[in-house]
Short mmCIF file of C-alpha atoms in Angstrom, two decimals:
data_model
loop_
_atom_site.label_atom_id
_atom_site.label_comp_id
_atom_site.label_asym_id
_atom_site.label_seq_id
_atom_site.Cartn_x
_atom_site.Cartn_y
_atom_site.Cartn_z
CA MET A 138 -54.94 11.77 -66.23
CA ARG A 139 -54.94 14.43 -63.53
CA THR A 140 -54.45 13.29 -59.94
CA ILE A 141 -56.52 14.55 -57.02
CA ALA A 142 -55.82 13.64 -53.40
CA ILE A 143 -58.50 14.10 -50.75
CA VAL A 144 -57.54 14.02 -47.09
CA GLY A 145 -60.52 12.57 -45.25
CA SER A 146 -63.42 10.47 -46.54
CA GLY A 147 -66.44 11.83 -44.69
CA PRO A 148 -69.36 13.83 -46.11
CA SER A 149 -67.19 16.80 -47.20
CA ALA A 150 -64.96 14.47 -49.19
CA ILE A 151 -67.94 12.59 -50.64
CA TYR A 152 -69.61 15.75 -51.95
CA ALA A 153 -66.27 16.83 -53.41
CA VAL A 154 -65.96 13.50 -55.25
CA GLN A 155 -69.53 13.75 -56.50
CA ARG A 156 -68.81 17.15 -58.04
CA LEU A 157 -65.38 16.21 -59.41
CA ILE A 158 -66.59 13.17 -61.36
CA ASP A 159 -69.14 15.35 -63.17
CA GLY A 160 -66.25 16.79 -65.20
CA SER A 161 -65.06 15.49 -68.57
CA ILE A 162 -61.32 15.49 -67.73
CA PRO A 163 -60.30 11.98 -66.52
CA LEU A 164 -59.31 12.07 -62.86
CA LEU A 165 -57.38 9.71 -60.62
CA ILE A 166 -58.84 10.43 -57.17
CA THR A 167 -57.33 9.01 -53.98
CA LEU A 168 -59.01 9.43 -50.60
CA PHE A 169 -56.98 9.04 -47.42
CA GLU A 170 -58.88 7.86 -44.35
CA ALA A 171 -57.17 7.50 -40.97
CA GLY A 172 -59.95 5.27 -39.59
CA LYS A 173 -61.01 1.75 -40.46
CA THR A 174 -64.22 2.71 -42.27
CA ALA A 175 -64.46 5.18 -45.14
CA GLY A 176 -67.46 7.43 -45.61
CA VAL A 177 -68.90 7.74 -42.11
CA GLY A 178 -66.95 10.78 -40.98
CA THR A 179 -66.34 11.57 -37.33
CA PRO A 180 -69.84 12.92 -36.54
CA TYR A 181 -71.59 9.76 -37.79
CA ASP A 182 -69.11 7.06 -36.79
CA PRO A 183 -70.86 4.14 -34.99
CA ARG A 184 -67.78 3.78 -32.76
CA SER A 185 -68.51 7.14 -31.15
CA ASN A 186 -72.31 7.34 -31.43
CA SER A 187 -75.28 5.26 -30.35
CA VAL A 188 -78.75 4.84 -31.87
CA ASP A 189 -80.07 7.26 -29.24
CA MET A 190 -78.01 10.14 -30.61
CA LEU A 191 -79.84 11.91 -33.39
CA ALA A 192 -78.43 14.05 -36.18
CA ASN A 193 -79.19 17.76 -35.91
CA ILE A 194 -80.38 17.98 -39.51
CA ALA A 195 -83.62 16.64 -40.98
CA SER A 196 -83.57 14.11 -43.81
CA VAL A 197 -84.91 16.61 -46.37
CA GLU A 198 -82.05 19.04 -45.64
CA ILE A 199 -79.30 16.54 -46.50
CA PRO A 200 -78.02 17.02 -50.08
CA PRO A 201 -78.48 13.74 -51.96
CA VAL A 202 -75.54 11.60 -53.02
CA GLY A 203 -77.12 10.02 -56.08
CA GLU A 204 -80.24 9.22 -54.09
CA THR A 205 -81.80 10.92 -51.08
CA LEU A 206 -81.38 9.65 -47.53
CA LEU A 207 -85.07 8.70 -47.47
CA GLU A 208 -84.73 6.70 -50.69
CA TYR A 209 -81.68 4.95 -49.28
CA LEU A 210 -83.40 4.03 -46.01
CA SER A 211 -86.56 2.91 -47.83
CA GLY A 212 -84.44 0.42 -49.76
CA ARG A 213 -82.99 -1.24 -46.63
CA ASN A 214 -84.56 -4.36 -45.15
CA ASP A 215 -85.98 -4.39 -41.62
CA GLU A 216 -82.88 -6.00 -40.14
CA GLU A 217 -80.63 -3.32 -41.64
CA LEU A 218 -82.91 -0.55 -40.41
CA ASP A 219 -83.03 -2.00 -36.91
CA ALA A 220 -79.22 -2.08 -36.76
CA ILE A 221 -79.07 1.69 -37.31
CA GLY A 222 -82.00 2.53 -35.03
CA VAL A 223 -84.56 3.32 -37.73
CA SER A 224 -88.18 2.15 -37.84
CA ARG A 225 -89.83 1.64 -41.21
CA ASP A 226 -93.04 3.17 -39.83
CA GLY A 227 -91.10 6.31 -38.98
CA LEU A 228 -89.61 6.92 -42.42
CA SER A 229 -90.17 10.52 -43.48
CA ASP A 230 -88.22 13.25 -45.22
CA ARG A 231 -88.86 15.44 -42.15
CA GLU A 232 -87.48 12.90 -39.68
CA PHE A 233 -84.31 13.37 -37.63
CA TYR A 234 -82.49 10.03 -37.82
CA PRO A 235 -79.73 8.55 -35.63
CA ARG A 236 -76.27 9.76 -36.58
CA ILE A 237 -75.16 6.21 -37.34
CA ALA A 238 -77.94 6.01 -39.96
CA LEU A 239 -76.34 8.94 -41.77
CA GLY A 240 -72.98 7.22 -41.41
CA ALA A 241 -74.34 4.10 -43.11
CA TYR A 242 -75.80 6.25 -45.91
CA TYR A 243 -72.55 8.07 -46.63
CA ARG A 244 -70.47 4.88 -46.36
CA ASP A 245 -72.60 3.03 -48.90
CA ARG A 246 -73.02 5.99 -51.24
CA LEU A 247 -69.23 6.48 -51.40
CA ALA A 248 -68.93 2.93 -52.73
CA VAL A 249 -71.58 3.71 -55.35
CA LEU A 250 -69.76 6.90 -56.36
CA ALA A 251 -66.61 4.89 -57.06
CA THR A 252 -68.58 2.69 -59.47
CA VAL A 253 -70.20 5.70 -61.16
CA ALA A 254 -66.77 7.35 -61.48
CA ALA A 255 -65.34 4.31 -63.27
CA ALA A 256 -68.22 4.34 -65.76
CA ARG A 257 -67.39 7.98 -66.55
CA GLY A 258 -63.70 7.34 -67.12
CA HIS A 259 -62.43 8.34 -63.68
CA SER A 260 -60.80 6.28 -60.95
CA VAL A 261 -61.63 6.58 -57.24
CA SER A 262 -59.66 4.66 -54.63
CA VAL A 263 -59.81 4.82 -50.84
CA MET A 264 -56.89 4.15 -48.53
CA THR A 265 -58.23 3.33 -45.06
CA GLN A 266 -56.13 3.29 -41.89
CA CYS A 267 -53.78 5.66 -43.69
CA ARG A 268 -52.96 8.94 -42.00
CA VAL A 269 -51.63 11.98 -43.88
CA VAL A 270 -48.88 13.52 -41.75
CA ASP A 271 -47.78 16.38 -44.01
CA VAL A 272 -48.89 18.29 -47.11
CA ILE A 273 -46.05 20.04 -48.96
CA PRO A 274 -46.43 22.34 -52.01
CA ARG A 275 -43.94 21.46 -54.78
CA PHE A 276 -43.15 23.14 -58.11
CA ASN A 277 -44.86 20.27 -59.94
CA GLY A 278 -47.79 19.63 -57.61
CA VAL A 279 -48.44 18.82 -53.97
CA GLU A 280 -46.69 16.10 -52.01
CA LEU A 281 -48.64 14.14 -49.42
CA ARG A 282 -46.67 12.21 -46.86
CA HIS A 283 -48.74 9.42 -45.41
CA VAL A 284 -48.37 6.43 -43.13
CA ALA A 285 -50.48 3.30 -43.46
CA HIS A 286 -51.39 1.26 -40.39
CA GLY A 287 -48.23 -0.56 -39.30
CA GLY A 288 -46.31 0.66 -42.33
CA ARG A 289 -43.52 3.06 -43.14
CA PRO A 290 -43.93 6.67 -44.34
CA ARG A 291 -44.59 7.07 -48.06
CA SER A 292 -45.27 9.97 -50.42
CA LEU A 293 -47.79 10.68 -53.16
CA LEU A 294 -47.53 13.56 -55.61
CA ALA A 295 -50.87 15.02 -56.69
CA ASP A 296 -51.88 17.82 -59.01
CA LYS A 297 -54.43 19.11 -56.50
CA VAL A 298 -55.29 18.37 -52.87
CA VAL A 299 -58.61 18.73 -51.06
CA LEU A 300 -58.38 18.93 -47.26
CA ALA A 301 -61.65 17.47 -45.99
CA THR A 302 -60.72 16.46 -42.46
CA GLY A 303 -63.80 18.32 -41.24
CA HIS A 304 -65.03 17.58 -37.75
CA VAL A 305 -61.96 17.31 -35.51
CA VAL A 306 -62.27 17.63 -31.72
CA PRO A 307 -60.10 16.58 -28.76
CA LEU A 308 -60.74 13.06 -27.50
CA ALA A 309 -62.08 14.38 -24.18
CA GLN A 310 -64.93 16.11 -26.03
CA THR A 311 -66.01 13.12 -28.09
CA THR A 312 -68.86 10.76 -27.26
CA ARG A 313 -66.26 8.27 -26.04
CA GLY A 314 -65.27 10.87 -23.45
CA ILE A 315 -68.94 11.50 -22.64
CA SER A 316 -69.55 7.80 -22.10
CA LYS A 317 -66.61 7.69 -19.70
CA VAL A 318 -68.08 10.54 -17.67
CA VAL A 319 -71.46 8.81 -17.55
CA ASP A 320 -69.87 5.48 -16.51
CA GLN A 321 -67.91 7.14 -13.74
CA ASN A 322 -71.10 8.66 -12.37
CA ALA A 323 -73.29 5.59 -12.87
CA GLN A 324 -74.56 5.64 -9.25
CA SER A 325 -75.14 9.38 -9.13
CA ARG A 326 -78.73 10.57 -9.32
CA ARG A 327 -77.74 14.15 -10.09
CA ILE A 328 -75.57 15.23 -13.01
CA GLY A 329 -74.88 18.91 -13.69
CA ILE A 330 -74.30 20.00 -17.28
CA ILE A 331 -72.84 23.40 -18.14
CA GLY A 332 -74.18 24.38 -21.55
CA SER A 333 -77.24 23.31 -23.53
CA SER A 334 -76.09 22.64 -27.08
CA LEU A 335 -75.27 19.37 -28.88
CA SER A 336 -72.58 18.15 -26.48
CA ALA A 337 -74.89 18.79 -23.53
CA ILE A 338 -77.68 16.89 -25.25
CA ASP A 339 -75.28 13.99 -25.86
CA VAL A 340 -74.53 13.83 -22.13
CA ALA A 341 -78.24 13.88 -21.27
CA VAL A 342 -79.05 11.14 -23.78
CA SER A 343 -76.08 8.99 -22.69
CA ALA A 344 -77.00 9.37 -19.00
CA ALA A 345 -80.63 8.47 -19.63
CA SER A 346 -79.76 5.51 -21.85
CA ALA A 347 -77.27 4.17 -19.27
CA ARG A 348 -80.04 4.05 -16.66
CA GLY A 349 -83.00 2.95 -18.77
CA SER A 350 -84.41 4.44 -21.96
CA PHE A 351 -84.54 7.86 -23.52
CA ALA A 352 -87.79 9.22 -24.98
#
């Protein structure tokens, strides 16, 4: 059985797994995730996003992982939809949903992929709270040095490695940093924003939500 290591477990890793398990050669696939939850990825993590912050891609543009995003959301109950900021009346393949809704989709579909992989003779395992600290080419494969939460450094030798760490930004530029800026200026009636792209929109949405509601 060939071994594949994937660093990261967000959307890039999920699409890689989906393609890999289509093959006939049995694979032992291990995903390393530094965070507590596998599948959500940094852009869609509920710890750094709110229901007010929408994804910048419409539902119909998201490549399906087994089922489409719309099919996934249509199968959730009202309580589950409410938790991710989605209204059943607003379900549409042209809708822009909250980022955390996409995070829930990818998280749950990764679990389904693992089941599908097993049925096809593959094995998919996910190591959460496990950070890869070095990737070293060897004559007989690739060594990954990793550290689990509260543990000691260990190594895994894989035939191939996929680096799917994807969306990595400094802490000061994350939504957590944005929230801090908004909190510090809670009494201010005027906030200046330099730039007008996604980060600027996040500031505007966070500021509006902190003072009332955002339409």
